[in-house]
Amino acid sequence: MVIPRTNIYFIGMGLCGLKSCSLQALKILKIADIIFVETYTNFISEGKPEFWNEIKQKLEPLSRKDLEENDHLFLEKIEGKIIALLIPGDPFIATTHNSIRIAATKKGYKCRLIHNSSIISAASSISGLSSYSFGRTVTCPFRNNKSEFPYRIIQQNKSINAHTLVLLDINLVDDEFLSVDEAISILSDLEMEIHENVFKKSSIVIGLAKIGYNDEFISAGSMDKVANSFNWRKIGPPQALIVCADTFHFAEKEALSVLWGVNTQK
C-alpha cells in the first residue's frame, strides 16, 4: 500500500476504540510521527490491540480545550510531520473535528479522512430499522441540564413518521454517562409536563448499549420494559436510545418481530 504524503490523518476508531481501527488506519499509525487521541466525545475502550507496543510511545491525549480553545497550538505541531488524530466513531460526525480540518486546510495542510463505523449508522443496522426512516438525531442531556429540545425533535420526527436516534449525554471528566433507563425517565417526565402525547406509554423504543463489543446489549419494546431491562443490568457506556415512529414499514415490522419479539400491531 502506497500512502500519499499527508500532513494530518483524521482516523475514525469505530465503535470499540483502538481495537476496531481498520488495517488502513493501522498502516498510517505505524508511519505517523505523533498520534493524538481525542478523549472527550465518547468513552474509549481500555483494551489494548495487538499493535499497541508499536504505537504507544507516540500517543498524546487531546481534551476539548486542546481542540476548541487551543487549536492553534495543535496546528503548530503539524509542521513537517505526519500527524494522526484518532477519533471515536467516524471522524466528522462531531462538528469540532470538522472545524479542525477546515482550519488546517486554510493553513495549507493536506488532510485525509479514514472512515469507520458510527453509532449513527450502527443504530439502524443493529435494530433492523431502515436508515431511510430516521429523522434528525438529538442528544438527551443529564437531568440537571434538562431541556425540552429532545422532546421537540422527537415530536418533529414523529410528525413525518420518522424514528429518532437519541444520543445520551456523557461527562468524561467525572466518568459519568446517561443510561437508557434514566433517559426514558427524563423523556417521560417531559411528557408529563408538556402533555402533547409524543412520548407515550405505547411508544416502542429500542435501547442500545456497547454496540460492537462482545457484551453488547439491545432491548426493544415498551418504554417500561426497556427501562427495566437496563435498570437491573447496570450496563456500562456507551449507550443510545431509539424512539420509534408510530407506524412502520412492513420490513421493519418483520425485523422487530423476529429479532426482538416486538409486536407492532398493538
C-alpha positions in Angstrom: 0.0 0.0 0.0 1.4 3.4 -1.0 0.4 6.1 1.4 0.5 9.6 -0.1 2.3 12.3 1.8 -0.3 13.9 4.1 0.1 16.3 7.0 -2.8 15.1 9.1 -4.9 12.0 9.0 -8.3 12.1 10.7 -8.8 8.4 11.7 -12.1 7.0 12.9 -11.7 4.4 15.6 -15.2 3.0 15.1 -17.4 1.7 17.9 -14.8 -0.1 20.0 -11.8 2.2 20.3 -8.4 1.2 19.0 -9.4 -2.4 18.6 -11.8 -1.5 15.8 -9.3 0.5 13.8 -9.1 -0.6 10.2 -6.0 -2.2 8.6 -5.6 1.0 6.6 -5.6 3.0 9.8 -3.0 0.7 11.3 -0.6 1.3 8.5 -0.9 5.0 8.9 -0.4 4.8 12.7 2.8 3.0 12.1 4.3 5.8 10.0 2.9 8.7 11.9 5.2 10.9 13.9 2.6 11.8 16.5 -0.7 10.1 17.3 -3.3 12.3 19.0 -6.3 10.7 20.7 -9.4 12.7 21.1 -10.8 11.8 24.5 -14.0 13.8 25.1 -16.8 12.9 22.7 -17.1 9.3 23.7 -15.8 6.6 26.1 -12.9 4.7 24.6 -12.3 1.1 25.4 -9.3 0.5 27.6 -8.5 -2.8 25.9 -5.2 -2.7 24.0 -4.9 -4.0 20.4 -2.2 -6.3 19.2 -0.3 -3.4 17.7 -0.2 -1.4 21.0 3.5 -1.7 21.5 4.2 -0.3 18.1 2.3 3.0 18.7 2.1 3.6 22.5 5.2 5.9 22.6 3.6 8.2 20.0 0.2 8.6 21.7 -0.9 12.0 23.1 -4.4 12.6 24.5 -6.3 15.7 23.5 -9.0 17.4 25.5 -11.9 19.5 24.3 -9.9 22.6 25.3 -6.9 21.4 23.2 -9.1 21.3 20.1 -11.6 24.0 20.6 -9.7 26.7 22.5 -6.1 26.0 21.8 -6.4 24.6 18.2 -3.6 26.9 17.1 -1.2 25.0 19.3 -2.4 21.7 17.8 -1.9 23.0 14.3 1.6 24.2 15.1 2.6 20.6 15.8 1.7 19.6 12.3 4.5 21.4 10.5 6.9 19.0 8.8 5.3 15.9 10.4 2.8 13.2 9.7 0.1 13.5 12.3 -2.7 11.1 13.1 -5.8 12.2 15.1 -7.7 9.3 16.4 -11.4 10.0 16.9 -14.2 7.7 18.3 -16.7 6.6 15.7 -16.5 8.3 12.3 -14.3 11.4 12.4 -16.6 14.3 11.3 -19.9 13.3 12.9 -18.9 15.8 15.6 -18.6 19.4 14.4 -15.4 20.1 16.4 -13.4 17.8 14.3 -14.6 19.3 11.0 -13.6 22.7 12.3 -10.1 21.4 12.8 -10.0 20.1 9.3 -11.2 23.5 7.9 -8.6 25.4 10.0 -5.8 23.0 8.8 -6.8 23.3 5.2 -6.8 27.1 5.4 -3.2 26.9 6.5 -2.3 24.8 3.5 -2.0 21.5 5.3 -3.2 18.4 3.4 -5.8 16.4 5.3 -7.1 12.9 4.7 -10.1 11.1 6.3 -10.1 7.4 7.2 -13.7 6.4 7.8 -15.1 3.9 10.3 -18.4 2.9 11.9 -20.5 5.3 13.9 -23.5 4.8 16.2 -25.4 7.0 13.7 -25.3 4.2 11.1 -24.9 1.2 13.5 -28.2 2.0 15.3 -30.1 1.4 12.1 -28.1 -1.7 11.2 -28.4 -3.4 14.6 -32.1 -2.5 15.2 -33.4 -3.7 11.9 -35.0 -0.3 11.1 -34.5 1.3 7.8 -31.9 4.1 7.7 -34.3 6.0 5.4 -36.9 6.1 8.2 -34.8 8.1 10.6 -35.2 11.8 11.2 -33.0 14.3 12.9 -30.6 12.9 15.6 -30.7 14.6 19.1 -28.8 14.3 22.4 -30.6 13.9 25.7 -28.8 15.9 28.4 -28.4 14.9 32.1 -31.3 15.7 34.3 -29.6 18.7 35.8 -29.5 20.3 32.3 -33.0 19.2 31.4 -34.3 20.7 28.2 -37.4 20.4 26.0 -35.3 20.1 22.9 -35.1 16.3 22.6 -38.8 16.1 23.2 -39.4 18.6 20.4 -37.1 16.8 18.0 -38.9 13.5 18.6 -42.2 15.4 18.0 -40.9 16.8 14.7 -39.7 13.4 13.6 -42.9 11.7 14.5 -44.9 14.3 12.5 -43.2 13.0 9.4 -43.4 9.3 10.6 -39.6 9.1 11.3 -37.7 7.4 14.0 -35.4 9.3 16.3 -31.9 8.3 17.4 -31.4 9.8 20.8 -27.7 10.1 21.8 -27.1 10.1 25.6 -25.1 12.7 27.4 -21.6 11.9 28.8 -19.2 13.6 31.2 -15.8 12.1 30.7 -14.2 14.4 33.2 -16.2 12.9 36.1 -16.6 9.5 34.3 -20.4 9.8 34.1 -22.8 8.7 31.4 -26.6 9.0 30.9 -28.1 5.5 30.9 -31.0 4.4 28.7 -33.4 3.9 31.7 -32.6 7.4 33.0 -33.1 8.9 29.5 -36.5 7.2 29.3 -37.4 8.6 32.8 -36.3 12.2 31.7 -38.4 11.9 28.5 -41.4 10.5 30.4 -41.2 13.5 32.8 -41.1 15.9 29.9 -44.3 14.2 28.5 -46.0 14.7 31.9 -45.0 18.4 31.9 -45.8 19.2 28.2 -48.8 16.8 27.6 -48.6 16.7 23.8 -48.7 12.9 23.5 -45.3 12.4 22.0 -43.5 10.0 24.4 -46.4 7.7 25.1 -46.7 4.6 27.2 -47.4 2.7 24.0 -44.3 4.1 22.2 -41.9 1.5 21.0 -38.3 2.2 22.0 -35.0 0.4 21.4 -32.2 0.7 24.0 -28.7 0.1 22.7 -25.6 -0.5 24.8 -22.0 -1.2 23.9 -22.8 -1.9 20.3 -19.9 -3.6 18.6 -18.5 -5.0 21.8 -18.7 -8.7 22.7 -21.1 -7.8 25.5 -23.4 -5.5 23.5 -27.0 -5.4 24.8 -30.2 -4.5 22.9 -33.7 -4.3 24.4 -36.8 -3.3 22.4 -40.5 -2.9 23.3 -42.4 -0.6 25.6 -40.5 2.1 27.4 -41.2 0.4 30.7 -39.9 -2.9 29.5 -36.7 -1.4 28.1 -36.1 0.9 31.1 -36.5 -2.1 33.5 -34.1 -4.3 31.4 -31.4 -1.6 31.6 -32.0 -0.7 35.2 -31.3 -4.0 36.8 -28.4 -4.9 34.5 -26.4 -1.8 35.2 -24.7 -1.8 31.8 -21.8 0.5 31.1 -21.3 3.0 28.3 -21.7 3.9 25.5 -25.5 3.8 25.3 -28.1 5.2 23.0 -31.9 5.1 22.6 -34.1 4.9 19.5 -37.6 6.3 19.8 -39.6 4.7 17.0 -42.2 6.3 14.8 -45.8 5.4 15.4 -46.1 3.4 12.2 -43.6 1.1 10.4 -42.7 -0.2 7.0 -43.7 -3.9 6.6 -40.0 -4.9 6.5 -39.4 -3.1 9.8 -42.4 -4.8 11.4 -41.0 -8.2 10.5 -37.5 -7.3 11.8 -38.8 -6.0 15.1 -40.9 -9.2 15.5 -38.3 -11.7 14.5 -35.2 -10.1 16.0 -36.6 -8.6 19.2 -40.1 -10.1 19.7 -41.8 -6.8 19.4 -45.5 -6.7 18.3 -46.1 -3.6 16.3 -49.8 -4.4 15.7 -51.0 -3.2 19.1 
